[in-house]
Tab-separated table of N, CA, C and O in Angstrom:
chain	number	residue	atom	x	y	z
I	1	MET	N	0.823	-1.186	0.000
I	1	MET	CA	0.000	0.000	0.000
I	1	MET	C	0.870	1.254	0.000
I	1	MET	O	0.602	2.185	-0.742
I	2	ALA	N	1.886	1.283	0.840
I	2	ALA	CA	2.764	2.453	0.925
I	2	ALA	C	3.455	2.708	-0.409
I	2	ALA	O	3.622	3.861	-0.819
I	3	GLU	N	3.818	1.645	-1.091
I	3	GLU	CA	4.475	1.788	-2.391
I	3	GLU	C	3.542	2.442	-3.404
I	3	GLU	O	3.945	3.323	-4.164
I	4	GLU	N	2.283	2.051	-3.399
I	4	GLU	CA	1.292	2.631	-4.310
I	4	GLU	C	1.080	4.113	-4.007
I	4	GLU	O	1.004	4.936	-4.925
I	5	VAL	N	1.001	4.447	-2.730
I	5	VAL	CA	0.836	5.846	-2.324
I	5	VAL	C	2.034	6.668	-2.795
I	5	VAL	O	1.878	7.761	-3.346
I	6	PHE	N	3.225	6.154	-2.591
I	6	PHE	CA	4.434	6.857	-3.016
I	6	PHE	C	4.457	7.044	-4.526
I	6	PHE	O	4.803	8.119	-5.022
I	7	GLU	N	4.092	6.002	-5.282
I	7	GLU	CA	4.077	6.098	-6.745
I	7	GLU	C	3.103	7.173	-7.212
I	7	GLU	O	3.421	7.952	-8.118
I	8	ASN	N	1.915	7.233	-6.597
I	8	ASN	CA	0.940	8.269	-6.957
I	8	ASN	C	1.457	9.659	-6.610
I	8	ASN	O	1.284	10.606	-7.373
I	9	PHE	N	2.099	9.774	-5.454
I	9	PHE	CA	2.666	11.051	-5.034
I	9	PHE	C	3.765	11.481	-6.006
I	9	PHE	O	3.828	12.640	-6.428
I	10	GLU	N	4.608	10.536	-6.394
I	10	GLU	CA	5.693	10.821	-7.325
I	10	GLU	C	5.147	11.275	-8.687
I	10	GLU	O	5.658	12.222	-9.288
I	11	LYS	N	4.095	10.628	-9.173
I	11	LYS	CA	3.463	11.018	-10.443
I	11	LYS	C	2.932	12.440	-10.359
I	11	LYS	O	3.055	13.217	-11.305
I	12	GLN	N	2.327	12.781	-9.216
I	12	GLN	CA	1.784	14.125	-9.042
I	12	GLN	C	2.905	15.164	-9.081
I	12	GLN	O	2.804	16.172	-9.763
I	13	ILE	N	3.972	14.917	-8.366
I	13	ILE	CA	5.095	15.859	-8.331
I	13	ILE	C	5.702	16.030	-9.721
I	13	ILE	O	5.956	17.149	-10.161
I	14	LYS	N	5.905	14.934	-10.421
I	14	LYS	CA	6.505	14.989	-11.758
I	14	LYS	C	5.599	15.681	-12.774
I	14	LYS	O	6.088	16.261	-13.737
I	15	SER	N	4.298	15.633	-12.570
I	15	SER	CA	3.370	16.268	-13.512
I	15	SER	C	3.430	17.791	-13.439
I	15	SER	O	3.053	18.473	-14.378
I	16	LYS	N	3.890	18.334	-12.312
I	16	LYS	CA	3.964	19.782	-12.077
I	16	LYS	C	2.600	20.462	-12.204
I	16	LYS	O	2.504	21.648	-12.459
I	17	ALA	N	1.545	19.671	-12.046
I	17	ALA	CA	0.187	20.206	-12.122
I	17	ALA	C	-0.213	20.842	-10.800
I	17	ALA	O	0.272	20.458	-9.734
I	18	CYS	N	-1.116	21.775	-10.891
I	18	CYS	CA	-1.624	22.458	-9.703
I	18	CYS	C	-2.454	21.507	-8.839
I	18	CYS	O	-2.362	21.552	-7.615
I	19	LEU	N	-3.249	20.662	-9.482
I	19	LEU	CA	-4.161	19.788	-8.746
I	19	LEU	C	-3.983	18.320	-9.129
I	19	LEU	O	-3.805	17.995	-10.301
I	20	ALA	N	-4.072	17.460	-8.145
I	20	ALA	CA	-4.057	16.016	-8.387
I	20	ALA	C	-5.362	15.606	-9.063
I	20	ALA	O	-6.374	16.298	-8.968
I	21	LYS	N	-5.333	14.465	-9.715
I	21	LYS	CA	-6.527	14.016	-10.444
I	21	LYS	C	-7.727	13.800	-9.524
I	21	LYS	O	-8.865	13.932	-9.951
I	22	PHE	N	-7.492	13.498	-8.262
I	22	PHE	CA	-8.600	13.268	-7.331
I	22	PHE	C	-9.156	14.558	-6.741
I	22	PHE	O	-10.230	14.567	-6.154
I	23	ALA	N	-8.440	15.660	-6.887
I	23	ALA	CA	-8.889	16.947	-6.334
I	23	ALA	C	-9.513	17.845	-7.396
I	23	ALA	O	-10.313	18.719	-7.072
I	24	ALA	N	-9.163	17.626	-8.648
I	24	ALA	CA	-9.577	18.529	-9.721
I	24	ALA	C	-11.093	18.669	-9.834
I	24	ALA	O	-11.617	19.782	-9.934
I	25	ASP	N	-11.812	17.565	-9.809
I	25	ASP	CA	-13.264	17.646	-9.962
I	25	ASP	C	-13.931	18.294	-8.747
I	25	ASP	O	-14.984	18.909	-8.871
I	26	GLN	N	-13.288	18.201	-7.588
I	26	GLN	CA	-13.868	18.747	-6.360
I	26	GLN	C	-13.838	20.275	-6.312
I	26	GLN	O	-14.652	20.899	-5.640
I	27	ILE	N	-12.917	20.880	-7.027
I	27	ILE	CA	-12.756	22.331	-6.960
I	27	ILE	C	-13.677	23.076	-7.944
I	27	ILE	O	-13.890	24.274	-7.813
I	28	ILE	N	-14.229	22.368	-8.898
I	28	ILE	CA	-15.030	23.001	-9.958
I	28	ILE	C	-16.145	23.904	-9.419
I	28	ILE	O	-16.250	25.055	-9.839
I	29	PRO	N	-16.992	23.460	-8.496
I	29	PRO	CA	-18.046	24.367	-8.002
I	29	PRO	C	-17.490	25.640	-7.351
I	29	PRO	O	-18.067	26.720	-7.493
I	30	PHE	N	-16.357	25.532	-6.685
I	30	PHE	CA	-15.765	26.687	-6.013
I	30	PHE	C	-15.158	27.670	-7.007
I	30	PHE	O	-15.170	28.874	-6.784
I	31	VAL	N	-14.639	27.158	-8.107
I	31	VAL	CA	-14.061	28.027	-9.136
I	31	VAL	C	-15.137	28.948	-9.711
I	31	VAL	O	-14.861	30.097	-10.061
I	32	THR	N	-16.363	28.475	-9.778
I	32	THR	CA	-17.436	29.298	-10.345
I	32	THR	C	-17.755	30.528	-9.492
I	32	THR	O	-18.426	31.439	-9.960
I	33	LEU	N	-17.269	30.566	-8.278
I	33	LEU	CA	-17.466	31.753	-7.436
I	33	LEU	C	-16.581	32.908	-7.893
I	33	LEU	O	-16.804	34.052	-7.510
I	34	CYS	N	-15.604	32.610	-8.705
I	34	CYS	CA	-14.714	33.625	-9.250
I	34	CYS	C	-15.406	34.266	-10.449
I	34	CYS	O	-15.785	33.580	-11.390
I	35	HIS	N	-15.567	35.568	-10.423
I	35	HIS	CA	-16.291	36.258	-11.490
I	35	HIS	C	-15.368	36.739	-12.600
I	35	HIS	O	-15.724	37.606	-13.382
I	36	GLN	N	-14.190	36.184	-12.651
I	36	GLN	CA	-13.245	36.522	-13.717
I	36	GLN	C	-12.564	35.249	-14.188
I	36	GLN	O	-12.794	34.175	-13.646
I	37	LYS	N	-11.715	35.393	-15.198
I	37	LYS	CA	-11.022	34.232	-15.752
I	37	LYS	C	-10.146	33.559	-14.698
I	37	LYS	O	-9.497	34.219	-13.905
I	38	CYS	N	-10.168	32.236	-14.709
I	38	CYS	CA	-9.390	31.450	-13.761
I	38	CYS	C	-8.852	30.229	-14.511
I	38	CYS	O	-9.598	29.575	-15.236
I	39	GLU	N	-7.565	29.946	-14.350
I	39	GLU	CA	-6.950	28.801	-15.006
I	39	GLU	C	-6.164	27.973	-14.003
I	39	GLU	O	-5.570	28.522	-13.076
I	40	PHE	N	-6.169	26.664	-14.226
I	40	PHE	CA	-5.339	25.782	-13.411
I	40	PHE	C	-5.035	24.516	-14.197
I	40	PHE	O	-5.767	24.138	-15.102
I	41	THR	N	-3.931	23.894	-13.852
I	41	THR	CA	-3.534	22.643	-14.496
I	41	THR	C	-3.894	21.473	-13.593
I	41	THR	O	-3.991	21.620	-12.369
I	42	VAL	N	-4.116	20.337	-14.225
I	42	VAL	CA	-4.484	19.133	-13.488
I	42	VAL	C	-3.557	17.990	-13.881
I	42	VAL	O	-3.012	17.968	-14.984
I	43	GLN	N	-3.373	17.080	-12.971
I	43	GLN	CA	-2.520	15.918	-13.231
I	43	GLN	C	-3.091	15.079	-14.375
I	43	GLN	O	-2.365	14.600	-15.224
I	44	GLU	N	-4.410	14.931	-14.355
I	44	GLU	CA	-5.078	14.103	-15.365
I	44	GLU	C	-6.496	14.619	-15.540
I	44	GLU	O	-7.166	14.969	-14.573
I	45	ILE	N	-6.962	14.668	-16.776
I	45	ILE	CA	-8.341	15.063	-17.045
I	45	ILE	C	-9.165	13.778	-17.049
I	45	ILE	O	-9.116	12.990	-17.997
I	46	THR	N	-9.885	13.580	-15.971
I	46	THR	CA	-10.655	12.345	-15.785
I	46	THR	C	-12.092	12.516	-16.285
I	46	THR	O	-12.568	13.641	-16.488
I	47	LYS	N	-12.775	11.403	-16.444
I	47	LYS	CA	-14.199	11.450	-16.797
I	47	LYS	C	-14.985	12.129	-15.686
I	47	LYS	O	-15.960	12.835	-15.944
I	48	HIS	N	-14.562	11.921	-14.455
I	48	HIS	CA	-15.218	12.542	-13.308
I	48	HIS	C	-15.129	14.064	-13.406
I	48	HIS	O	-16.099	14.767	-13.139
I	49	LEU	N	-13.969	14.574	-13.768
I	49	LEU	CA	-13.767	16.016	-13.932
I	49	LEU	C	-14.666	16.556	-15.038
I	49	LEU	O	-15.360	17.561	-14.855
I	50	LYS	N	-14.679	15.889	-16.170
I	50	LYS	CA	-15.518	16.330	-17.293
I	50	LYS	C	-16.998	16.316	-16.928
I	50	LYS	O	-17.747	17.229	-17.287
I	51	THR	N	-17.421	15.284	-16.211
I	51	THR	CA	-18.819	15.192	-15.804
I	51	THR	C	-19.190	16.312	-14.838
I	51	THR	O	-20.248	16.928	-14.971
I	52	ASN	N	-18.317	16.600	-13.888
I	52	ASN	CA	-18.601	17.656	-12.932
I	52	ASN	C	-18.683	19.010	-13.627
I	52	ASN	O	-19.543	19.827	-13.307
I	53	ILE	N	-17.811	19.259	-14.581
I	53	ILE	CA	-17.871	20.499	-15.357
I	53	ILE	C	-19.200	20.577	-16.095
I	53	ILE	O	-19.876	21.607	-16.095
I	54	TRP	N	-19.597	19.495	-16.732
I	54	TRP	CA	-20.854	19.458	-17.480
I	54	TRP	C	-22.039	19.787	-16.574
I	54	TRP	O	-22.902	20.592	-16.925
I	55	VAL	N	-22.079	19.168	-15.397
I	55	VAL	CA	-23.192	19.394	-14.456
I	55	VAL	C	-23.207	20.838	-13.978
I	55	VAL	O	-24.250	21.501	-13.993
I	56	VAL	N	-22.061	21.349	-13.564
I	56	VAL	CA	-21.986	22.717	-13.039
I	56	VAL	C	-22.408	23.729	-14.099
I	56	VAL	O	-23.113	24.695	-13.799
I	57	GLU	N	-22.022	23.511	-15.351
I	57	GLU	CA	-22.403	24.439	-16.427
I	57	GLU	C	-23.908	24.474	-16.659
I	57	GLU	O	-24.425	25.431	-17.226
I	58	LYS	N	-24.621	23.444	-16.210
I	58	LYS	CA	-26.084	23.436	-16.336
I	58	LYS	C	-26.742	24.402	-15.339
I	58	LYS	O	-27.866	24.827	-15.541
I	59	PHE	N	-26.029	24.728	-14.265
I	59	PHE	CA	-26.578	25.577	-13.210
I	59	PHE	C	-26.025	26.998	-13.212
I	59	PHE	O	-26.643	27.899	-12.662
I	60	ILE	N	-24.861	27.192	-13.780
I	60	ILE	CA	-24.144	28.462	-13.691
I	60	ILE	C	-23.964	29.055	-15.084
I	60	ILE	O	-23.629	28.339	-16.025
I	61	LYS	N	-24.152	30.368	-15.185
I	61	LYS	CA	-23.874	31.044	-16.450
I	61	LYS	C	-22.387	31.329	-16.512
I	61	LYS	O	-21.879	32.210	-15.849
I	62	GLY	N	-21.718	30.578	-17.293
I	62	GLY	CA	-20.276	30.687	-17.443
I	62	GLY	C	-19.818	29.486	-18.239
I	62	GLY	O	-20.603	28.582	-18.536
I	63	LYS	N	-18.557	29.456	-18.579
I	63	LYS	CA	-18.062	28.386	-19.436
I	63	LYS	C	-16.679	27.938	-19.004
I	63	LYS	O	-15.811	28.748	-18.737
I	64	PHE	N	-16.500	26.620	-18.937
I	64	PHE	CA	-15.196	26.013	-18.723
I	64	PHE	C	-14.648	25.579	-20.078
I	64	PHE	O	-15.401	25.146	-20.946
I	65	THR	N	-13.352	25.676	-20.240
I	65	THR	CA	-12.676	25.155	-21.419
I	65	THR	C	-11.660	24.133	-20.934
I	65	THR	O	-10.932	24.387	-19.972
I	66	ILE	N	-11.644	22.987	-21.608
I	66	ILE	CA	-10.715	21.917	-21.250
I	66	ILE	C	-9.662	21.816	-22.349
I	66	ILE	O	-9.986	21.542	-23.508
I	67	ASP	N	-8.424	22.046	-21.978
I	67	ASP	CA	-7.292	21.903	-22.893
I	67	ASP	C	-6.653	20.552	-22.580
I	67	ASP	O	-5.861	20.432	-21.650
I	68	GLU	N	-7.040	19.547	-23.346
I	68	GLU	CA	-6.584	18.169	-23.097
I	68	GLU	C	-5.060	18.032	-23.239
I	68	GLU	O	-4.426	17.334	-22.458
I	69	GLU	N	-4.509	18.702	-24.234
I	69	GLU	CA	-3.073	18.568	-24.507
I	69	GLU	C	-2.217	19.083	-23.346
I	69	GLU	O	-1.257	18.436	-22.936
I	70	ASN	N	-2.579	20.251	-22.819
I	70	ASN	CA	-1.805	20.865	-21.732
I	70	ASN	C	-2.377	20.568	-20.351
I	70	ASN	O	-1.866	21.086	-19.352
I	71	LYS	N	-3.459	19.802	-20.321
I	71	LYS	CA	-4.136	19.444	-19.067
I	71	LYS	C	-4.452	20.694	-18.249
I	71	LYS	O	-4.175	20.788	-17.065
I	72	LYS	N	-5.073	21.649	-18.956
I	72	LYS	CA	-5.414	22.928	-18.326
I	72	LYS	C	-6.918	23.161	-18.403
I	72	LYS	O	-7.545	22.921	-19.432
I	73	ILE	N	-7.472	23.638	-17.304
I	73	ILE	CA	-8.881	23.983	-17.226
I	73	ILE	C	-8.969	25.492	-17.107
I	73	ILE	O	-8.267	26.102	-16.290
I	74	THR	N	-9.848	26.102	-17.898
I	74	THR	CA	-10.037	27.545	-17.855
I	74	THR	C	-11.506	27.845	-17.588
I	74	THR	O	-12.390	27.295	-18.240
I	75	TRP	N	-11.748	28.685	-16.624
I	75	TRP	CA	-13.086	29.184	-16.298
I	75	TRP	C	-13.160	30.591	-16.861
I	75	TRP	O	-12.319	31.442	-16.558
I	76	SER	N	-14.172	30.863	-17.666
I	76	SER	CA	-14.274	32.160	-18.322
I	76	SER	C	-14.794	33.247	-17.393
I	76	SER	O	-14.636	34.421	-17.663
I	77	GLY	N	-15.434	32.837	-16.291
I	77	GLY	CA	-16.034	33.813	-15.389
I	77	GLY	C	-17.365	34.278	-15.937
I	77	GLY	O	-17.773	33.929	-17.034
I	78	TYR	N	-18.042	35.075	-15.174
I	78	TYR	CA	-19.320	35.636	-15.615
I	78	TYR	C	-19.633	36.869	-14.789
I	78	TYR	O	-19.030	37.115	-13.761
I	79	LYS	N	-20.565	37.633	-15.275
I	79	LYS	CA	-20.973	38.836	-14.539
I	79	LYS	C	-22.398	38.648	-14.036
I	79	LYS	O	-23.238	38.088	-14.714
I	80	ILE	N	-22.646	39.130	-12.837
I	80	ILE	CA	-23.977	39.023	-12.242
I	80	ILE	C	-24.866	40.114	-12.804
I	80	ILE	O	-24.478	41.212	-12.980
């Protein structure tokens, strides 16, 4: 178990991403509180992340952009 944890930690560090794959989908609702452009990189773009973005966009006026190549998520922001 410890070896698996270390390997995952090592992958995260080497990716130089802002968020681990398990944290990326969790931050999406909070990012929408930002009323301006917001960008962050993720270790991996998971189906869970894409699904959470899809759901949140159904409730919030704003748009996320997923850059698969650079593993970057961009929130366009919105005005009230």
